[in-house]
Short mmCIF file of C-alpha atoms and ligand atoms in Angstrom, two decimals:
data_model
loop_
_atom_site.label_atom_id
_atom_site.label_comp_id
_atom_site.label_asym_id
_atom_site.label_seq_id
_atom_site.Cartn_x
_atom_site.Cartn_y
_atom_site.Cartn_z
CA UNK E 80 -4.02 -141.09 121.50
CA UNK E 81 -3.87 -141.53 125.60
CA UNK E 82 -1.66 -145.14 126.48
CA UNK E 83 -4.03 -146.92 128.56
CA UNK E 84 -1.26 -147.50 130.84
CA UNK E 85 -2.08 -151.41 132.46
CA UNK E 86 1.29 -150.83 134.76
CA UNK E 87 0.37 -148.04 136.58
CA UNK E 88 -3.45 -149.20 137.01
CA UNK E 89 -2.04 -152.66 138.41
CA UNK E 90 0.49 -150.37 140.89
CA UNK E 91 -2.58 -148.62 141.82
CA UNK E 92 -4.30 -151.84 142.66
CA UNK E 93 -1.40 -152.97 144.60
CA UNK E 94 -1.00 -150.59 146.79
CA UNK E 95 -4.99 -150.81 147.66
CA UNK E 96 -4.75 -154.41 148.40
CA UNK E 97 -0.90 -153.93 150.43
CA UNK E 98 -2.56 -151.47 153.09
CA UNK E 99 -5.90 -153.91 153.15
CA UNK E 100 -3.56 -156.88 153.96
CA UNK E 101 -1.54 -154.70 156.66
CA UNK E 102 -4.51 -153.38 158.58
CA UNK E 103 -5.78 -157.24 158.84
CA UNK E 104 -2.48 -157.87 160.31
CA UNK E 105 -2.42 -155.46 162.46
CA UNK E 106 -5.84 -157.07 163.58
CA UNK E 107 -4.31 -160.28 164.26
CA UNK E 108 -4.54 -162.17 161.33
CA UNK E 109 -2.48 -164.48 158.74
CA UNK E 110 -1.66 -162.81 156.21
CA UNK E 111 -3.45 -164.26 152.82
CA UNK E 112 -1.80 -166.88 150.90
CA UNK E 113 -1.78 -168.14 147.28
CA UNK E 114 0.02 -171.20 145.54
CA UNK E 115 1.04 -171.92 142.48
CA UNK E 116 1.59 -175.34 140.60
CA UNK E 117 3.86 -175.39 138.26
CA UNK E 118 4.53 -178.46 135.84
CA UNK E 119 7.55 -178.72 133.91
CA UNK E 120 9.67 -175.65 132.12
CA UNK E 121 8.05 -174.07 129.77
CA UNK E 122 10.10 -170.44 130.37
CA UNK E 123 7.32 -168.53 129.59
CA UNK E 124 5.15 -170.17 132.38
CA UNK E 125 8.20 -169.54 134.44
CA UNK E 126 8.51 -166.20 134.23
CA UNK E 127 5.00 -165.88 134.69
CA UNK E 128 5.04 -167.88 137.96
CA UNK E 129 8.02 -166.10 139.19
CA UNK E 130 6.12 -162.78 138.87
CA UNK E 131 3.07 -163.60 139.93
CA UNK E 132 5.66 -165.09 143.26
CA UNK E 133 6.81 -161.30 143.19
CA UNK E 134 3.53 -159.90 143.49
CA UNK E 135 2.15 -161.75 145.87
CA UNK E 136 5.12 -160.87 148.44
CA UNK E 137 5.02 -156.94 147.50
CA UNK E 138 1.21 -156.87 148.56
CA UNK E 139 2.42 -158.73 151.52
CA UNK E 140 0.69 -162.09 151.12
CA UNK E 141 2.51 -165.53 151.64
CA UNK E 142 3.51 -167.03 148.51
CA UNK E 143 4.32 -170.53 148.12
CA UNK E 144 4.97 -173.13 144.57
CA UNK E 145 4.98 -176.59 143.64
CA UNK E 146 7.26 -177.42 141.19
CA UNK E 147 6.34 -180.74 139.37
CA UNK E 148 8.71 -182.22 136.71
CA UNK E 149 7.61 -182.35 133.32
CA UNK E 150 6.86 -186.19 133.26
CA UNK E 151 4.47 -186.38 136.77
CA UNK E 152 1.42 -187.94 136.29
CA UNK E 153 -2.26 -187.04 136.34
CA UNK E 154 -2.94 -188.85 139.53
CA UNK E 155 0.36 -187.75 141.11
CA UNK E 156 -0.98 -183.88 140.23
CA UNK E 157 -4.60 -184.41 141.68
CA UNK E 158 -3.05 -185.82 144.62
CA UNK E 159 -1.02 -182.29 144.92
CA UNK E 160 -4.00 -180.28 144.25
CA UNK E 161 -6.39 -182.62 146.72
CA UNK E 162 -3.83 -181.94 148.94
CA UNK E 163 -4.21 -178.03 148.46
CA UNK E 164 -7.98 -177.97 148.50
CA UNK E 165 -7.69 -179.43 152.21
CA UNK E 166 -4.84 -177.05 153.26
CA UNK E 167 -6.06 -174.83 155.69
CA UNK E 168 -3.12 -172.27 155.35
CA UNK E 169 -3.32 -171.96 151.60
CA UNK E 170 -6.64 -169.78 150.47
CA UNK E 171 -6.48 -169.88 146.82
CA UNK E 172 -4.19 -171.82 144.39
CA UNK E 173 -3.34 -171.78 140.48
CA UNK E 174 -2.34 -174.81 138.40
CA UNK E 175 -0.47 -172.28 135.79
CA UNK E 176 -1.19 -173.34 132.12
CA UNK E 177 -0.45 -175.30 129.39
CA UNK E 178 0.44 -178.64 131.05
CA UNK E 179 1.84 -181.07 129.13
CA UNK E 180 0.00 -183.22 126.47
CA UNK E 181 0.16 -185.85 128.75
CA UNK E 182 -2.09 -184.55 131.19
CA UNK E 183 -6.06 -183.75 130.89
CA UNK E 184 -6.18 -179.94 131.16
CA UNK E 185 -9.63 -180.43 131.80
CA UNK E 186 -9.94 -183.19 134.47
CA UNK E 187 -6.72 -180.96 136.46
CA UNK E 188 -9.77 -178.11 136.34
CA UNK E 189 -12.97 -179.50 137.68
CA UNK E 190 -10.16 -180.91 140.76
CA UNK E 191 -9.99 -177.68 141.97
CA UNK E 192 -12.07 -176.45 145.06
CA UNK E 193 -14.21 -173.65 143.32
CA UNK E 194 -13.88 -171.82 146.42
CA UNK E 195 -10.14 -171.52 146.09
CA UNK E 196 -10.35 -171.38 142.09
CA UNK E 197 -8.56 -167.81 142.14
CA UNK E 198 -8.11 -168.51 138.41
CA UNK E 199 -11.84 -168.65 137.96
CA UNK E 200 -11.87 -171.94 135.38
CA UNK E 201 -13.41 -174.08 137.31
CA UNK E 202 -17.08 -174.80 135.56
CA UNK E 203 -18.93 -174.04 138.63
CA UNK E 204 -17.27 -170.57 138.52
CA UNK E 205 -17.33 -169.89 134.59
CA UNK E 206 -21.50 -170.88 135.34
CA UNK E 207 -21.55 -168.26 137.88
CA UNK E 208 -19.63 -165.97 135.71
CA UNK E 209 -21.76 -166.50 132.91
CA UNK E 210 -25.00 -165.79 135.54
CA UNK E 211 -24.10 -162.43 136.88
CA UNK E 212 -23.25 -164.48 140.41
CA UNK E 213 -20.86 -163.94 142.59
CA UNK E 214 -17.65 -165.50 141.55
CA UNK E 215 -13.75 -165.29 141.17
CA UNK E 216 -13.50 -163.94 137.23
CA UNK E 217 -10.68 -165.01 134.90
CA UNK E 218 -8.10 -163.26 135.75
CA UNK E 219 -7.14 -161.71 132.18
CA UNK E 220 -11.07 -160.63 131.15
CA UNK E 221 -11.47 -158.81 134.86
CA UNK E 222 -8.35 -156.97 134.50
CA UNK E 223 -9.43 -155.50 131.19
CA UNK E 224 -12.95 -154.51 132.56
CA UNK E 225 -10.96 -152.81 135.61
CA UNK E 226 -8.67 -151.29 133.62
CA UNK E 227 -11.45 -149.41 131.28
CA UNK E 228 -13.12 -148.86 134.61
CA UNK E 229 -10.02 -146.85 136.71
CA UNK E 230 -9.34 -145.11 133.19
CA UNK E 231 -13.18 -143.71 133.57
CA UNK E 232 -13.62 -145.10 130.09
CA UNK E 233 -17.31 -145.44 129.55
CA UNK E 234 -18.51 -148.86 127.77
CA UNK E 235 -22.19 -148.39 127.73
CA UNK E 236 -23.72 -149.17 124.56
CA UNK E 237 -20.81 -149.01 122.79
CA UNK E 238 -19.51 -151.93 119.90
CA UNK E 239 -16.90 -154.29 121.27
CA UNK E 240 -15.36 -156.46 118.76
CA UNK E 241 -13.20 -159.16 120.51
CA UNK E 242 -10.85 -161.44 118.07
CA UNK E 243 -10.17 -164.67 119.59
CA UNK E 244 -12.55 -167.37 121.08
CA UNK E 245 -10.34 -169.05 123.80
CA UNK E 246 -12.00 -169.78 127.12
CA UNK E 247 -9.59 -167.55 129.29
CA UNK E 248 -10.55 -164.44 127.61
CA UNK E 249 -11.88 -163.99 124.14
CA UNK E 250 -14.79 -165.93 125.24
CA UNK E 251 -15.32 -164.65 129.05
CA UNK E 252 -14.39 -161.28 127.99
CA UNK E 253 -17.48 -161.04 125.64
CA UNK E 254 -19.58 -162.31 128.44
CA UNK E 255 -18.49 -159.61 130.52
CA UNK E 256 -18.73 -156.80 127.94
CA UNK E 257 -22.49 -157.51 127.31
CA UNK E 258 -23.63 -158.19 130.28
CA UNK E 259 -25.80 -155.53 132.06
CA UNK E 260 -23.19 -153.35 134.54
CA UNK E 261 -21.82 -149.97 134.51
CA UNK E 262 -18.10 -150.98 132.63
CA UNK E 263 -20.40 -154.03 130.44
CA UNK E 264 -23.69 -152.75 128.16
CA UNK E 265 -21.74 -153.46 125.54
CA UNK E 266 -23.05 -155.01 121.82
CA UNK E 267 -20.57 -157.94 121.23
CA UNK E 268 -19.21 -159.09 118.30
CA UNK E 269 -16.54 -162.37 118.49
CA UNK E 270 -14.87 -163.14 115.46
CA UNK E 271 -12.70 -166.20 115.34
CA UNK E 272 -10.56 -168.34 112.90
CA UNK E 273 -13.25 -169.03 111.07
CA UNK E 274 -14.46 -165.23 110.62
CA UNK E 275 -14.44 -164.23 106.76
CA UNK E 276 -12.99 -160.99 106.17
CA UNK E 277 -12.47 -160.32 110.11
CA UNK E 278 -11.47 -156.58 108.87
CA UNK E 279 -15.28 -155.95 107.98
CA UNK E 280 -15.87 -156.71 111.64
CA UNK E 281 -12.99 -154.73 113.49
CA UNK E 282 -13.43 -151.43 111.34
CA UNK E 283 -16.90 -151.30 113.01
CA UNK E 284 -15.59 -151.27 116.77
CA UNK E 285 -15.71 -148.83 119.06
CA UNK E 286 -13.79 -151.13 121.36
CA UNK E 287 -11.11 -153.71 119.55
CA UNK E 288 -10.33 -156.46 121.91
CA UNK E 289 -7.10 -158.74 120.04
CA UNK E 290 -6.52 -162.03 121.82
CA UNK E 291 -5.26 -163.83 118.36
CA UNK E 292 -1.76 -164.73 119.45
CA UNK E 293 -0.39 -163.56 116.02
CA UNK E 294 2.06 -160.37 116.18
CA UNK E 295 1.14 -157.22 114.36
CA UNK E 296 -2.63 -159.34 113.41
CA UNK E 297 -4.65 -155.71 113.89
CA UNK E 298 -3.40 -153.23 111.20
CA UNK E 299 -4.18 -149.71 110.95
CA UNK E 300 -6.28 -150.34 108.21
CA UNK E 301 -8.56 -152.32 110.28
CA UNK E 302 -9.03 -149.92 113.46
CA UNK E 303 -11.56 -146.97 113.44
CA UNK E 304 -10.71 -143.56 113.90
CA UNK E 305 -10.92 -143.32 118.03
CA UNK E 306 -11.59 -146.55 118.51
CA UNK E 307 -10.11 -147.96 122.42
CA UNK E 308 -7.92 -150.88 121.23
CA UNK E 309 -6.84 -153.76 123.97
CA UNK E 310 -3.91 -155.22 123.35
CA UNK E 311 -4.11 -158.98 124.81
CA UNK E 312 -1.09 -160.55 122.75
CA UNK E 313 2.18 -161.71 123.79
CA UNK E 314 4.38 -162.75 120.71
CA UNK E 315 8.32 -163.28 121.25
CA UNK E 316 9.52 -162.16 117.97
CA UNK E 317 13.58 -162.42 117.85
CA UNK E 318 15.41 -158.72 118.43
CA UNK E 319 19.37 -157.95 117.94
CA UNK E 320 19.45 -155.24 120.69
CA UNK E 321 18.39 -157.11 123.26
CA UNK E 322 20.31 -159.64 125.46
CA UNK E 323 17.70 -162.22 125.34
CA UNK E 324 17.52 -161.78 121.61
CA UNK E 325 14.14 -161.50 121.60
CA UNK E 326 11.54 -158.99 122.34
CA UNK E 327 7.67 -159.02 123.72
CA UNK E 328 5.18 -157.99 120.83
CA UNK E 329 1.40 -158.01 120.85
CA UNK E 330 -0.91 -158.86 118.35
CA UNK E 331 -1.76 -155.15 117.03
CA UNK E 332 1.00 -153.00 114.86
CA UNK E 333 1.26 -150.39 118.12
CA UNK E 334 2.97 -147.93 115.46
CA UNK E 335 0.37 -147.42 113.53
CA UNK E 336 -2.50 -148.13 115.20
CA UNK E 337 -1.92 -145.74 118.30
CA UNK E 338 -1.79 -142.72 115.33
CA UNK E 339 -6.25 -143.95 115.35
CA UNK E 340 -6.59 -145.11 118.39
CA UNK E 341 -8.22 -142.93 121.06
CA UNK E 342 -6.62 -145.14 123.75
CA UNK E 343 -4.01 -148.15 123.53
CA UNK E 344 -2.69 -150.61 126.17
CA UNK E 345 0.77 -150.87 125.29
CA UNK E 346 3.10 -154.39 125.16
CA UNK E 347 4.19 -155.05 127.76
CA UNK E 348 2.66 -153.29 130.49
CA UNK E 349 -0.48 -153.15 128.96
CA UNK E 350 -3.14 -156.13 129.92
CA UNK E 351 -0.26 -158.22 131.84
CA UNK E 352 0.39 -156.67 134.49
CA UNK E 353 -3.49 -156.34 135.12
CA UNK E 354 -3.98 -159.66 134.95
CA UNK E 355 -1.51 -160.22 137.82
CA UNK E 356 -3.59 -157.89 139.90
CA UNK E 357 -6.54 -159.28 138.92
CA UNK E 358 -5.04 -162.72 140.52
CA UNK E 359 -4.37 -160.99 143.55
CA UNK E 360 -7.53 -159.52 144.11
CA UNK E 361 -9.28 -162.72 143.78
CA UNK E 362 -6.65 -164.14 146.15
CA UNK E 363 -7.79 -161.30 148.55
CA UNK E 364 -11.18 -162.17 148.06
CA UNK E 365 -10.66 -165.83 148.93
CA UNK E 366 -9.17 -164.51 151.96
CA UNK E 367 -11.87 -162.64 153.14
CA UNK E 368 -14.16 -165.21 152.50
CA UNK E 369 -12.58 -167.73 154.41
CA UNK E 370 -12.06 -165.69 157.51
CA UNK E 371 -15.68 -163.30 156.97
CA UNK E 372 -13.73 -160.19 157.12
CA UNK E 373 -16.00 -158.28 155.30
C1 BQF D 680 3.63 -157.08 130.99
C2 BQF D 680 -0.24 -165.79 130.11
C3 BQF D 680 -0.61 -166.60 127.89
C4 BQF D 680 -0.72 -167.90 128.36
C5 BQF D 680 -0.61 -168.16 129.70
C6 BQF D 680 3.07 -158.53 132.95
C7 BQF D 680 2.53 -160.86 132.68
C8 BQF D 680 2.76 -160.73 131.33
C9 BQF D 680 3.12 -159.51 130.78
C10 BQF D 680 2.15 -162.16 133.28
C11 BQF D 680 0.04 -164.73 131.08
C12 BQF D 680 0.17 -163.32 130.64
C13 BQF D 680 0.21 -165.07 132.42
C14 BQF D 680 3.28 -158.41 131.59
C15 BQF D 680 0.59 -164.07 133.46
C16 BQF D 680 0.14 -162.35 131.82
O1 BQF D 680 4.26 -156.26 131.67
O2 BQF D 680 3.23 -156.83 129.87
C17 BQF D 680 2.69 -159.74 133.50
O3 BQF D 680 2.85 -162.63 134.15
N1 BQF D 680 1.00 -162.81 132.88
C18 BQF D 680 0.05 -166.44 132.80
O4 BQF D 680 0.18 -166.77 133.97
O5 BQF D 680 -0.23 -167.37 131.89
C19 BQF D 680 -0.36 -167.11 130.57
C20 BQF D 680 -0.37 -165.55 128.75
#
């Protein structure tokens, strides 16, 4: 079994986009810069905008962050994210997710100028996705694909079996695992909640995709000898030894799984931090795009 290590990949990455963003400096220009919305205080969605905050500085863009209180409303946030889609200085911007149950998740998406969509959810961008055009992808799906891709693991006509349906990546991801490209030529197979039997499914893959949100789902039992398994889960389950008192789990039994596996992304620092880069090289992309340094 070889750890499909997302960590070092996403380092990798980094330091690619850190010298790109120093040599257009040294040119003259702004450095890029991406925003983040955040509504309320959901910790998870904290942490995640705190490190995506992180990353942005260590490549060297300009990072900046609205924080909304938990009660704003609708029209208060499209005012916000109006506001960002006419901001010259800001290139791309995130509205991180959930947001509360008082707000349309929906409406908040189809706001956002597809051209600074770094996120990718905008329609107009999943239609482009879906097309083969030219687009910002979801952030999560990409940094699979580019992850298999830097790891020189071939995907051609293999059997991908993704679990999980949602539209930021069990759905996406299957798009971009069939379609025809050197890390896609994939045969899908999505199996969902309503999947009988989903076992009878995931013993057949040659790639196992889990995106369930339930820890330890994938069992050894249900993995094929050698099969490349992609870890997307992350389940707090509580932990003793730890100071927080809980620890990060994904949604496959890493134990016993890795002893099949033929490669494993590990939680954390499997998918995660991949997805961060992924964010970052859209962000980079917006950049470019807005100033046609290509
Ligand atoms: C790691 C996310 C579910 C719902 C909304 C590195 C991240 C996570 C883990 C991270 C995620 C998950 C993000 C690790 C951003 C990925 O080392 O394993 C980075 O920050 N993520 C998000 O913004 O929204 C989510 C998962």
């Amino acid at each position: 079994m070889k750890i499909l290590d997302g960590k070092i990949t996403a380092e990798q990455i980094k330091k690619e986009i850190k010298v790109e963003v120093s040599q257009y400096i040294d040119d003259g220009n702004r450095p890029p810069h991406l925003t983040t919305v955040l509504v309320g205080n959901n910790p998870a969605s904290k942490t995640y905008v705190r490190n995506k905050e992180k990353n942005s500085k260590l490549v060297g863009f300009t990072s900046s962050t609205y924080n909304l209180p938990e009660d704003v409303s609708e029209k208060k946030l499209l005012d916000v994210i109006n506001f960002l889609n006419n901001d010259k200085d800001v290139d791309g911007f995130i509205v991180q997710l959930p947001l509360p149950t008082h707000i349309d998740e929906q409406k908040i998406i189809n706001s956002i100028d597809p051209d600074k969509d770094v996120d990718g959810f905008h329609p107009v961008n999943v239609g482009k996705m879906v097309l083969g055009l030219d687009t910002y992808l979801p952030a999560t799906p990409s940094g699979i694909i580019e992850l298999l891709k830097r790891n020189n693991i071939e995907t051609t006509g293999k059997h991908a079996v993704v679990i999980g349906r949602s539209n930021i990546v069990g759905t996406p991801l299957s798009i971009l695992l069939s379609r025809k490209s050197k890390f896609g030529n994939c045969t899908v197979t999505i199996c969902h909640s309503y999947t009988p039997n989903i076992k009878d499914f995931a013993v057949q893959a040659d790639i196992l995709v889990a995106a369930i949100g339930k820890p330890a789902f994938v069992t050894a039992d249900m993995v094929k000898d050698g099969a490349i398994v992609i870890d997307v889960g992350i389940n707090s389950i509580p932990d003793e030894t730890k100071k927080s008192g809980f620890r990060s789990v994904g949604d496959v039994d890493y134990d016993e799984v890795s002893k099949k596996a033929s490669w494993i992304t590990p939680v954390p620092g499997g998918v995660g931090p991949m997805t961060i880069a992924s964010l970052l090289m859209n962000t980079l992309k917006a950049y470019k795009k807005r100033f046609n340094l290509f």
